[in-house]
CSV table of C-alpha atoms in Angstrom, one decimal:
chain,number,residue,atom,x,y,z
L,1371,UNK,CA,16.5,-78.6,-32.1
L,1372,UNK,CA,19.2,-81.2,-32.0
L,1373,UNK,CA,20.7,-82.3,-35.4
L,1374,UNK,CA,19.4,-85.9,-34.8
L,1375,UNK,CA,15.8,-84.6,-34.4
L,1376,UNK,CA,16.1,-82.4,-37.5
L,1377,UNK,CA,17.6,-85.4,-39.5
L,1378,UNK,CA,14.6,-87.4,-38.1
L,1379,UNK,CA,12.3,-85.0,-39.8
L,1380,UNK,CA,14.0,-85.4,-43.0
L,1381,UNK,CA,13.7,-89.2,-42.7
L,1382,UNK,CA,10.1,-88.9,-41.9
L,1383,UNK,CA,9.7,-86.6,-45.0
L,1384,UNK,CA,8.3,-83.9,-42.8
L,1385,UNK,CA,8.8,-80.5,-44.3
L,1386,UNK,CA,9.4,-79.0,-40.9
L,1387,UNK,CA,13.0,-80.4,-41.5
L,1388,UNK,CA,13.5,-77.4,-43.8
L,1389,UNK,CA,12.0,-74.8,-41.5
L,1390,UNK,CA,14.1,-76.2,-38.7
L,1391,UNK,CA,17.3,-76.4,-40.8
L,1392,UNK,CA,16.9,-72.7,-41.8
L,1393,UNK,CA,16.2,-71.7,-38.2
L,1394,UNK,CA,19.5,-73.5,-37.1
L,1395,UNK,CA,21.7,-73.2,-40.0
L,1396,UNK,CA,20.5,-70.4,-42.3
L,1397,UNK,CA,22.8,-67.9,-41.0
L,1398,UNK,CA,25.8,-70.1,-41.5
L,1399,UNK,CA,24.8,-71.2,-45.0
L,1400,UNK,CA,24.1,-67.6,-46.1
L,1401,UNK,CA,27.4,-66.6,-44.7
L,1402,UNK,CA,29.3,-69.3,-46.5
L,1403,UNK,CA,27.6,-68.4,-49.9
L,1404,UNK,CA,28.1,-64.8,-49.4
L,1405,UNK,CA,31.7,-65.4,-48.6
L,1406,UNK,CA,32.3,-66.8,-52.0
L,1407,UNK,CA,29.7,-64.9,-54.1
L,1408,UNK,CA,29.8,-61.4,-52.4
L,1409,UNK,CA,26.2,-60.9,-53.6
L,1410,UNK,CA,23.0,-61.1,-51.4
L,1411,UNK,CA,20.7,-62.3,-54.2
L,1412,UNK,CA,23.0,-65.0,-55.3
L,1413,UNK,CA,23.6,-66.0,-51.7
L,1414,UNK,CA,19.9,-66.4,-51.0
L,1415,UNK,CA,19.4,-68.4,-54.0
L,1416,UNK,CA,22.2,-70.5,-53.1
L,1417,UNK,CA,20.8,-71.1,-49.6
L,1418,UNK,CA,17.6,-72.2,-51.1
L,1419,UNK,CA,19.5,-74.7,-53.4
L,1420,UNK,CA,21.2,-75.9,-50.3
L,1421,UNK,CA,17.9,-76.8,-48.6
L,1422,UNK,CA,16.6,-78.4,-51.8
L,1423,UNK,CA,19.9,-80.4,-52.1
L,1424,UNK,CA,19.5,-81.6,-48.5
L,1425,UNK,CA,16.0,-82.4,-48.9
L,1426,UNK,CA,16.8,-84.6,-51.9
L,1427,UNK,CA,19.6,-86.3,-50.4
L,1428,UNK,CA,18.7,-87.1,-46.8
L,1429,UNK,CA,17.8,-90.0,-47.0
L,1430,UNK,CA,19.8,-92.0,-48.1
L,1431,UNK,CA,22.4,-89.7,-46.6
L,1432,UNK,CA,22.5,-89.7,-42.8
L,1433,UNK,CA,25.0,-87.0,-42.0
L,1434,UNK,CA,26.7,-87.1,-38.6
L,1435,UNK,CA,27.2,-83.5,-38.6
L,1436,UNK,CA,24.3,-81.7,-40.3
L,1437,UNK,CA,26.2,-78.3,-40.1
L,1438,UNK,CA,29.2,-79.6,-41.9
L,1439,UNK,CA,27.0,-81.4,-44.4
L,1440,UNK,CA,25.1,-78.2,-45.2
L,1441,UNK,CA,28.1,-76.2,-45.3
L,1442,UNK,CA,29.7,-78.4,-48.0
L,1443,UNK,CA,26.6,-78.3,-50.1
L,1444,UNK,CA,26.5,-74.5,-49.8
L,1445,UNK,CA,30.2,-74.2,-50.6
L,1446,UNK,CA,29.8,-76.4,-53.7
L,1447,UNK,CA,26.6,-74.6,-54.8
L,1448,UNK,CA,28.3,-71.1,-54.6
L,1449,UNK,CA,31.3,-72.3,-56.3
L,1450,UNK,CA,29.1,-73.7,-59.0
L,1451,UNK,CA,27.4,-70.5,-59.5
L,1452,UNK,CA,30.7,-68.7,-59.6
L,1453,UNK,CA,32.0,-71.0,-62.2
L,1454,UNK,CA,28.9,-70.3,-64.2
L,1455,UNK,CA,29.5,-66.6,-64.0
L,1456,UNK,CA,33.1,-67.0,-65.0
L,1457,UNK,CA,32.0,-69.1,-68.0
L,1458,UNK,CA,29.5,-66.5,-68.9
L,1459,UNK,CA,32.1,-63.8,-68.2
L,1460,UNK,CA,29.8,-62.1,-65.8
L,1461,UNK,CA,32.3,-60.8,-63.3
L,1462,UNK,CA,30.7,-60.8,-59.8
L,1463,UNK,CA,33.8,-61.6,-57.9
L,1464,UNK,CA,35.6,-59.4,-55.6
L,1465,UNK,CA,38.5,-60.4,-53.4
L,1466,UNK,CA,37.3,-63.8,-51.9
L,1467,UNK,CA,38.9,-66.8,-50.2
L,1468,UNK,CA,38.8,-68.4,-53.5
L,1469,UNK,CA,41.0,-65.8,-55.0
L,1470,UNK,CA,43.5,-66.0,-52.2
L,1471,UNK,CA,43.8,-69.9,-52.8
L,1472,UNK,CA,44.5,-68.9,-56.3
L,1473,UNK,CA,47.8,-67.6,-55.2
L,1474,UNK,CA,49.1,-71.1,-54.7
L,1475,UNK,CA,46.9,-73.0,-57.2
L,1476,UNK,CA,46.7,-71.0,-60.5
L,1477,UNK,CA,47.2,-73.8,-62.9
L,1478,UNK,CA,44.8,-75.6,-65.2
L,1479,UNK,CA,42.1,-78.0,-64.1
L,1480,UNK,CA,43.6,-81.6,-63.7
L,1481,UNK,CA,42.0,-84.6,-65.5
L,1482,UNK,CA,42.5,-86.5,-62.4
L,1483,UNK,CA,40.9,-83.9,-60.2
L,1484,UNK,CA,38.2,-85.9,-59.0
L,1485,UNK,CA,40.5,-88.8,-57.9
L,1486,UNK,CA,42.9,-86.4,-56.3
L,1487,UNK,CA,40.4,-84.5,-54.5
L,1488,UNK,CA,39.8,-87.0,-51.6
L,1489,UNK,CA,43.5,-87.4,-51.3
L,1490,UNK,CA,44.0,-83.7,-51.3
L,1491,UNK,CA,41.3,-83.3,-48.6
L,1492,UNK,CA,43.3,-85.7,-46.5
L,1493,UNK,CA,46.6,-84.0,-47.0
L,1494,UNK,CA,45.2,-80.6,-46.2
L,1495,UNK,CA,43.5,-82.2,-43.1
L,1496,UNK,CA,47.0,-83.6,-42.1
L,1497,UNK,CA,48.7,-80.2,-42.7
L,1498,UNK,CA,46.2,-78.5,-40.5
L,1499,UNK,CA,46.5,-80.9,-37.7
L,1500,UNK,CA,50.1,-80.1,-37.5
L,1501,UNK,CA,49.4,-76.4,-36.8
L,1502,UNK,CA,48.3,-74.7,-33.7
L,1503,UNK,CA,44.7,-74.7,-32.9
L,1504,UNK,CA,44.6,-70.9,-33.3
L,1505,UNK,CA,46.0,-71.1,-36.7
L,1506,UNK,CA,43.8,-73.9,-37.7
L,1507,UNK,CA,40.7,-72.1,-36.6
L,1508,UNK,CA,41.8,-69.0,-38.7
L,1509,UNK,CA,42.5,-71.0,-41.8
L,1510,UNK,CA,39.1,-73.1,-41.5
L,1511,UNK,CA,37.1,-69.9,-40.8
L,1512,UNK,CA,38.6,-68.3,-44.0
L,1513,UNK,CA,38.6,-71.1,-46.4
L,1514,UNK,CA,35.8,-73.3,-45.3
L,1515,UNK,CA,33.4,-71.0,-43.6
L,1516,UNK,CA,34.4,-68.1,-45.9
L,1517,UNK,CA,34.4,-65.6,-43.1
L,1518,UNK,CA,35.4,-62.0,-43.9
L,1519,UNK,CA,38.9,-61.2,-42.7
L,1520,UNK,CA,37.5,-58.5,-40.3
L,1521,UNK,CA,35.1,-60.9,-38.7
L,1522,UNK,CA,37.9,-63.5,-38.1
L,1523,UNK,CA,40.1,-60.7,-36.6
L,1524,UNK,CA,37.3,-59.6,-34.3
L,1525,UNK,CA,36.4,-63.0,-33.0
L,1526,UNK,CA,39.9,-64.4,-32.6
L,1527,UNK,CA,41.3,-61.2,-31.1
L,1528,UNK,CA,43.9,-60.4,-33.9
L,1529,UNK,CA,44.4,-57.4,-36.1
L,1530,UNK,CA,43.3,-57.8,-39.6
L,1531,UNK,CA,46.9,-57.5,-40.7
L,1532,UNK,CA,47.8,-60.3,-38.4
L,1533,UNK,CA,45.1,-62.6,-39.9
L,1534,UNK,CA,46.2,-61.8,-43.5
L,1535,UNK,CA,49.8,-62.6,-42.8
L,1536,UNK,CA,48.8,-65.8,-40.9
L,1537,UNK,CA,46.8,-66.9,-43.9
L,1538,UNK,CA,49.6,-66.0,-46.3
L,1539,UNK,CA,52.2,-67.9,-44.5
L,1540,UNK,CA,49.8,-70.9,-44.1
L,1541,UNK,CA,48.9,-70.8,-47.8
L,1542,UNK,CA,52.6,-70.8,-48.8
L,1543,UNK,CA,53.4,-73.6,-46.1
L,1544,UNK,CA,50.4,-75.6,-47.5
L,1545,UNK,CA,51.7,-75.3,-51.1
L,1546,UNK,CA,55.1,-76.7,-50.0
L,1547,UNK,CA,53.5,-79.5,-48.0
L,1548,UNK,CA,51.3,-80.6,-50.9
L,1549,UNK,CA,54.1,-80.5,-53.5
L,1550,UNK,CA,56.3,-82.5,-51.1
L,1551,UNK,CA,53.4,-85.1,-51.0
L,1552,UNK,CA,53.3,-85.3,-54.7
L,1553,UNK,CA,50.5,-82.9,-55.5
L,1554,UNK,CA,51.2,-80.6,-58.3
L,1555,UNK,CA,49.7,-77.2,-57.8
I,967,UNK,CA,45.5,-77.8,-60.3
I,968,UNK,CA,43.4,-74.6,-60.2
I,969,UNK,CA,42.0,-72.7,-57.2
I,970,UNK,CA,38.5,-74.2,-57.7
I,971,UNK,CA,39.8,-77.6,-57.2
I,972,UNK,CA,41.9,-76.6,-54.1
I,973,UNK,CA,38.8,-74.8,-52.8
I,974,UNK,CA,36.7,-77.8,-53.2
I,975,UNK,CA,39.3,-80.1,-51.5
I,976,UNK,CA,39.4,-77.7,-48.5
I,977,UNK,CA,35.6,-78.4,-48.3
I,978,UNK,CA,36.3,-82.1,-47.6
I,979,UNK,CA,38.4,-81.6,-44.5
I,980,UNK,CA,37.2,-83.6,-41.4
I,981,UNK,CA,34.2,-82.7,-39.5
I,982,UNK,CA,36.3,-82.6,-36.4
I,983,UNK,CA,38.3,-79.5,-37.8
I,984,UNK,CA,35.0,-77.9,-39.1
I,985,UNK,CA,33.3,-78.4,-35.7
I,986,UNK,CA,36.6,-77.0,-33.9
I,987,UNK,CA,36.3,-73.9,-35.7
I,988,UNK,CA,32.4,-73.6,-35.6
I,989,UNK,CA,31.0,-70.6,-33.8
I,990,UNK,CA,33.8,-70.5,-31.2
I,991,UNK,CA,35.5,-67.3,-30.1
I,992,UNK,CA,39.1,-68.2,-29.2
I,993,UNK,CA,40.3,-66.6,-26.0
I,994,UNK,CA,43.9,-66.4,-26.7
I,995,UNK,CA,44.9,-65.7,-23.2
I,996,UNK,CA,43.3,-68.9,-22.1
I,997,UNK,CA,44.4,-72.3,-23.0
I,998,UNK,CA,41.6,-74.8,-23.9
I,999,UNK,CA,41.7,-78.5,-23.7
I,1000,UNK,CA,41.8,-80.4,-26.8
I,1001,UNK,CA,44.2,-81.8,-29.2
I,1002,UNK,CA,46.9,-79.1,-29.4
I,1003,UNK,CA,46.8,-78.9,-25.6
I,1004,UNK,CA,47.1,-82.7,-25.2
I,1005,UNK,CA,50.0,-82.7,-27.5
I,1006,UNK,CA,51.7,-80.1,-25.6
I,1007,UNK,CA,51.1,-81.9,-22.4
I,1008,UNK,CA,52.4,-85.1,-24.0
I,1009,UNK,CA,55.6,-83.4,-24.9
I,1010,UNK,CA,55.9,-82.0,-21.4
I,1011,UNK,CA,55.3,-85.4,-19.8
I,1012,UNK,CA,57.9,-87.0,-22.1
I,1013,UNK,CA,60.6,-84.6,-21.2
I,1014,UNK,CA,59.9,-84.5,-17.5
I,1015,UNK,CA,59.8,-88.3,-17.2
I,1016,UNK,CA,63.0,-88.6,-19.3
I,1017,UNK,CA,64.8,-86.2,-17.0
I,1018,UNK,CA,63.8,-87.9,-13.8
I,1019,UNK,CA,63.3,-91.4,-14.1
I,1020,UNK,CA,66.5,-92.5,-15.9
I,1021,UNK,CA,64.4,-94.6,-18.3
I,1022,UNK,CA,63.1,-92.6,-21.2
I,1023,UNK,CA,59.2,-92.6,-21.8
I,1024,UNK,CA,57.7,-91.7,-25.3
I,1025,UNK,CA,54.1,-91.1,-25.5
I,1026,UNK,CA,52.2,-91.2,-28.7
I,1027,UNK,CA,48.6,-90.5,-29.3
I,1028,UNK,CA,46.5,-89.9,-32.3
I,1029,UNK,CA,44.5,-86.8,-32.9
I,1030,UNK,CA,41.3,-88.9,-32.9
I,1031,UNK,CA,39.0,-88.2,-29.9
I,1032,UNK,CA,38.2,-91.6,-28.5
I,1033,UNK,CA,35.7,-90.4,-26.1
I,1034,UNK,CA,33.2,-87.6,-26.6
I,1035,UNK,CA,31.2,-88.5,-23.5
I,1036,UNK,CA,32.5,-89.8,-20.2
I,1037,UNK,CA,33.4,-93.4,-20.6
I,1038,UNK,CA,32.3,-96.0,-18.0
I,1039,UNK,CA,34.9,-97.9,-16.1
I,1040,UNK,CA,33.8,-101.2,-17.7
I,1041,UNK,CA,34.4,-99.8,-21.2
I,1042,UNK,CA,37.9,-98.5,-20.2
I,1043,UNK,CA,38.9,-102.0,-19.0
I,1044,UNK,CA,38.2,-103.2,-22.5
I,1045,UNK,CA,39.9,-100.3,-24.2
I,1046,UNK,CA,43.1,-99.8,-22.1
I,1047,UNK,CA,43.2,-102.7,-19.7
I,1048,UNK,CA,42.2,-100.8,-16.5
I,1049,UNK,CA,39.0,-99.1,-15.3
I,1050,UNK,CA,39.3,-95.9,-13.3
I,1051,UNK,CA,36.2,-94.2,-12.1
I,1052,UNK,CA,36.0,-90.8,-13.7
I,1053,UNK,CA,33.9,-87.8,-12.6
I,1054,UNK,CA,31.5,-86.1,-15.1
I,1055,UNK,CA,32.4,-82.8,-13.3
I,1056,UNK,CA,34.7,-81.8,-10.4
I,1057,UNK,CA,33.3,-79.8,-7.4
I,1058,UNK,CA,35.3,-76.8,-8.7
I,1059,UNK,CA,33.2,-76.8,-11.9
I,1060,UNK,CA,35.8,-78.4,-14.3
I,1061,UNK,CA,33.8,-80.7,-16.5
I,1062,UNK,CA,34.5,-83.6,-18.8
I,1063,UNK,CA,35.5,-82.4,-22.3
I,1064,UNK,CA,37.0,-85.2,-24.2
I,1065,UNK,CA,39.3,-88.4,-23.7
I,1066,UNK,CA,41.9,-90.1,-25.8
I,1067,UNK,CA,43.7,-93.3,-25.5
I,1068,UNK,CA,47.5,-93.0,-25.2
I,1069,UNK,CA,50.1,-95.4,-26.4
I,1070,UNK,CA,53.2,-95.3,-24.2
I,1071,UNK,CA,56.5,-96.9,-24.4
I,1072,UNK,CA,59.5,-97.0,-22.0
I,1073,UNK,CA,63.1,-97.2,-23.3
I,1074,UNK,CA,66.2,-97.8,-21.4
I,1075,UNK,CA,69.4,-95.9,-21.5
I,1076,UNK,CA,70.5,-97.7,-24.8
I,1077,UNK,CA,67.3,-96.9,-26.4
I,1078,UNK,CA,65.9,-100.3,-26.1
I,1079,UNK,CA,62.3,-100.6,-25.7
I,1080,UNK,CA,61.5,-102.0,-22.1
I,1081,UNK,CA,57.7,-102.1,-22.2
I,1082,UNK,CA,54.6,-100.8,-24.1
I,1083,UNK,CA,51.3,-99.9,-22.4
I,1084,UNK,CA,48.2,-98.0,-23.0
I,1085,UNK,CA,47.0,-95.0,-20.9
I,1086,UNK,CA,44.3,-92.4,-20.9
I,1087,UNK,CA,44.4,-88.6,-21.5
I,1088,UNK,CA,41.0,-87.0,-20.2
I,1089,UNK,CA,40.5,-83.5,-20.6
I,1090,UNK,CA,38.4,-81.4,-18.3
I,1091,UNK,CA,37.5,-77.6,-18.9
I,1092,UNK,CA,36.0,-74.6,-17.4
I,1093,UNK,CA,35.7,-71.1,-18.7
I,1094,UNK,CA,38.3,-71.6,-21.4
I,1095,UNK,CA,40.9,-73.2,-19.1
I,1096,UNK,CA,41.7,-76.9,-19.5
I,1097,UNK,CA,43.4,-79.4,-17.4
I,1098,UNK,CA,44.5,-83.0,-18.6
I,1099,UNK,CA,44.1,-86.1,-16.4
I,1100,UNK,CA,46.5,-88.9,-17.4
I,1101,UNK,CA,46.3,-92.3,-16.1
I,1102,UNK,CA,48.6,-95.1,-16.8
I,1103,UNK,CA,49.0,-98.6,-15.3
I,1104,UNK,CA,52.2,-97.7,-13.1
I,1105,UNK,CA,55.2,-99.6,-14.5
I,1106,UNK,CA,57.8,-98.0,-12.3
I,1107,UNK,CA,58.6,-98.2,-8.7
I,1108,UNK,CA,60.0,-94.6,-8.9
I,1109,UNK,CA,57.9,-92.0,-7.1
I,1110,UNK,CA,56.0,-89.4,-9.3
I,1111,UNK,CA,57.8,-86.2,-10.2
I,1112,UNK,CA,57.8,-83.3,-7.9
I,1113,UNK,CA,57.8,-82.6,-4.2
I,1114,UNK,CA,55.7,-84.6,-1.8
I,1115,UNK,CA,53.0,-82.2,-0.7
I,1116,UNK,CA,50.5,-84.3,1.2
I,1117,UNK,CA,48.9,-87.6,1.6
I,1118,UNK,CA,45.2,-88.6,1.1
I,1119,UNK,CA,43.4,-91.9,1.3
I,1120,UNK,CA,46.8,-93.7,1.5
I,1121,UNK,CA,48.1,-91.9,-1.5
I,1122,UNK,CA,51.0,-89.6,-1.5
I,1123,UNK,CA,50.6,-86.6,-3.5
I,1124,UNK,CA,53.6,-85.0,-5.5
I,1125,UNK,CA,53.4,-81.5,-7.0
I,1126,UNK,CA,55.7,-79.7,-9.5
I,1127,UNK,CA,55.7,-76.4,-11.3
I,1128,UNK,CA,58.1,-74.9,-13.8
I,1129,UNK,CA,58.3,-72.9,-17.0
I,1130,UNK,CA,58.4,-74.8,-20.2
I,1131,UNK,CA,59.6,-73.3,-23.5
I,1132,UNK,CA,57.9,-74.9,-26.4
I,1133,UNK,CA,59.9,-74.7,-29.6
I,1134,UNK,CA,59.5,-76.1,-33.2
I,1135,UNK,CA,61.3,-79.4,-34.1
I,1136,UNK,CA,63.8,-77.5,-36.2
I,1137,UNK,CA,64.6,-74.9,-33.6
I,1138,UNK,CA,68.3,-74.4,-32.7
I,1139,UNK,CA,69.0,-73.5,-29.0
I,1140,UNK,CA,70.6,-70.0,-28.6
I,1141,UNK,CA,73.4,-69.4,-26.1
I,1142,UNK,CA,70.8,-67.8,-23.9
I,1143,UNK,CA,68.5,-70.8,-24.3
I,1144,UNK,CA,71.3,-73.1,-23.2
I,1145,UNK,CA,72.0,-71.0,-20.3
I,1146,UNK,CA,68.3,-70.8,-19.3
I,1147,UNK,CA,68.1,-74.6,-19.6
I,1148,UNK,CA,71.1,-75.2,-17.5
I,1149,UNK,CA,70.1,-72.8,-14.8
I,1150,UNK,CA,66.7,-74.5,-14.6
I,1151,UNK,CA,64.8,-71.5,-15.8
I,1152,UNK,CA,63.2,-73.4,-18.7
I,1153,UNK,CA,62.6,-76.8,-19.6
I,1154,UNK,CA,62.6,-77.2,-23.4
I,1155,UNK,CA,60.0,-79.2,-25.4
I,1156,UNK,CA,60.6,-79.6,-29.1
I,1157,UNK,CA,57.8,-80.1,-31.6
I,1158,UNK,CA,55.5,-77.1,-31.3
I,1159,UNK,CA,54.5,-75.0,-34.3
I,1160,UNK,CA,55.8,-71.7,-32.6
I,1161,UNK,CA,58.0,-70.5,-29.7
I,1162,UNK,CA,55.9,-70.2,-26.6
I,1163,UNK,CA,56.7,-70.1,-22.8
I,1164,UNK,CA,54.0,-71.5,-20.6
I,1165,UNK,CA,53.9,-72.4,-17.0
I,1166,UNK,CA,53.2,-76.1,-16.3
I,1167,UNK,CA,51.7,-77.3,-13.1
I,1168,UNK,CA,51.3,-81.0,-12.1
I,1169,UNK,CA,50.1,-83.2,-9.3
I,1170,UNK,CA,50.6,-87.0,-9.4
I,1171,UNK,CA,49.9,-89.9,-7.2
I,1172,UNK,CA,49.7,-93.7,-7.5
I,1173,UNK,CA,46.5,-95.5,-6.5
I,1174,UNK,CA,45.6,-99.1,-6.9
I,1175,UNK,CA,48.4,-99.9,-9.5
I,1176,UNK,CA,47.7,-96.9,-11.6
I,1177,UNK,CA,49.6,-93.5,-11.8
I,1178,UNK,CA,47.3,-90.5,-12.0
I,1179,UNK,CA,48.6,-87.1,-13.1
I,1180,UNK,CA,46.8,-83.8,-13.3
I,1181,UNK,CA,48.6,-81.4,-15.7
I,1182,UNK,CA,47.7,-77.8,-16.4
I,1183,UNK,CA,49.4,-75.3,-18.8
I,1184,UNK,CA,49.0,-71.7,-17.8
I,1185,UNK,CA,46.3,-72.8,-15.5
I,1186,UNK,CA,44.8,-70.5,-12.7
I,1187,UNK,CA,44.4,-73.6,-10.6
I,1188,UNK,CA,46.7,-73.6,-7.5
I,1189,UNK,CA,48.4,-76.7,-6.0
I,1190,UNK,CA,45.6,-76.8,-3.4
I,1191,UNK,CA,43.0,-76.7,-6.1
I,1192,UNK,CA,44.6,-79.6,-7.9
I,1193,UNK,CA,44.9,-81.5,-4.6
I,1194,UNK,CA,41.2,-81.1,-4.1
I,1195,UNK,CA,40.6,-82.5,-7.4
I,1196,UNK,CA,43.0,-85.4,-6.6
I,1197,UNK,CA,41.0,-86.0,-3.4
I,1198,UNK,CA,37.7,-86.4,-5.4
I,1199,UNK,CA,39.4,-88.9,-7.8
I,1200,UNK,CA,41.0,-91.0,-4.9
I,1201,UNK,CA,37.5,-91.1,-3.3
I,1202,UNK,CA,35.9,-92.3,-6.5
I,1203,UNK,CA,38.3,-95.2,-6.7
I,1204,UNK,CA,37.2,-96.7,-3.3
């Protein structure tokens, strides 16, 4: 079913919207959540939270890309769960995309974080557009879709070590790029 | 800033980049049409035109995709000032992928701007290969680049093919690079993210006051294939 048809179901408050959403995007949502949480049970709960959040926000939201909209909700939900575990000192985290980003951003939360986030997203977007499509896809698959390194390597035709080195170089370049644009990491 | 904040910010990148990476397996041996290819073709076009026409041409385009579906001629008249008829799909299967509006500017030998005008960059794709169709309102009496390879519908067709070495903006040419450039082995284009050598093929012609150019990078299309596509485009304009 096309996104606009699924969104139409949401707008009509037809619960078939959730069935169709799960059918089309369930795998992606679970994959994104699992990439962060590394736990099946938590990922499933996160998936349910995502659908609930979508049901509660459409309308008034009318996303142009339902996949991107759901992915963002799933990422934030998974991150929120991770932060809860960290606060409760329940260590569930193995090596994740989040940990890799910690290489370049290991400081304290900034008070202006919310204000900066939109600007930061814009700068990251601009940085990525200056890279080749191949590198862009690897970065986005790892840090947006939270794909495992092995999956990225298989799908993009690289060795795992190549993917790791590409990501490390891009993280370091991103850090320099952001700092040159006034973002303190 | 901590990693959670950075991670959240990655979540806010544009839908275009998210969609680009969504569920697509990149075939690294094939070049796909899209922003990076369009950018590469821009660099190629500017280099070639600068070398041949005397006057220098600079082409700028935004990353934004202006047309995700085939634009009608009437709309193009409003957007760029001219309205070519475009095929949804060529007979060889290359189908419309996306289109962008280009801002072009010609400079004289002293770097003074002579004129500015808009053009079109339309991508067609098939099985992972991409080819760009550029259309500009012709502002020069000089013939298109390349060798005259035929004539169709009153339009002379010019074809060229060469090896292009793409290098980063900060790249310094080695002695070998200079020798390769001077011998004509490579044409150099600056501004890519990494060093790559690719074969460039192009077919150009003037029709009704507009210059059409088909450009492929590492494309399996032959000169004859591109000529057939040119014939279809020429027929569409009648």
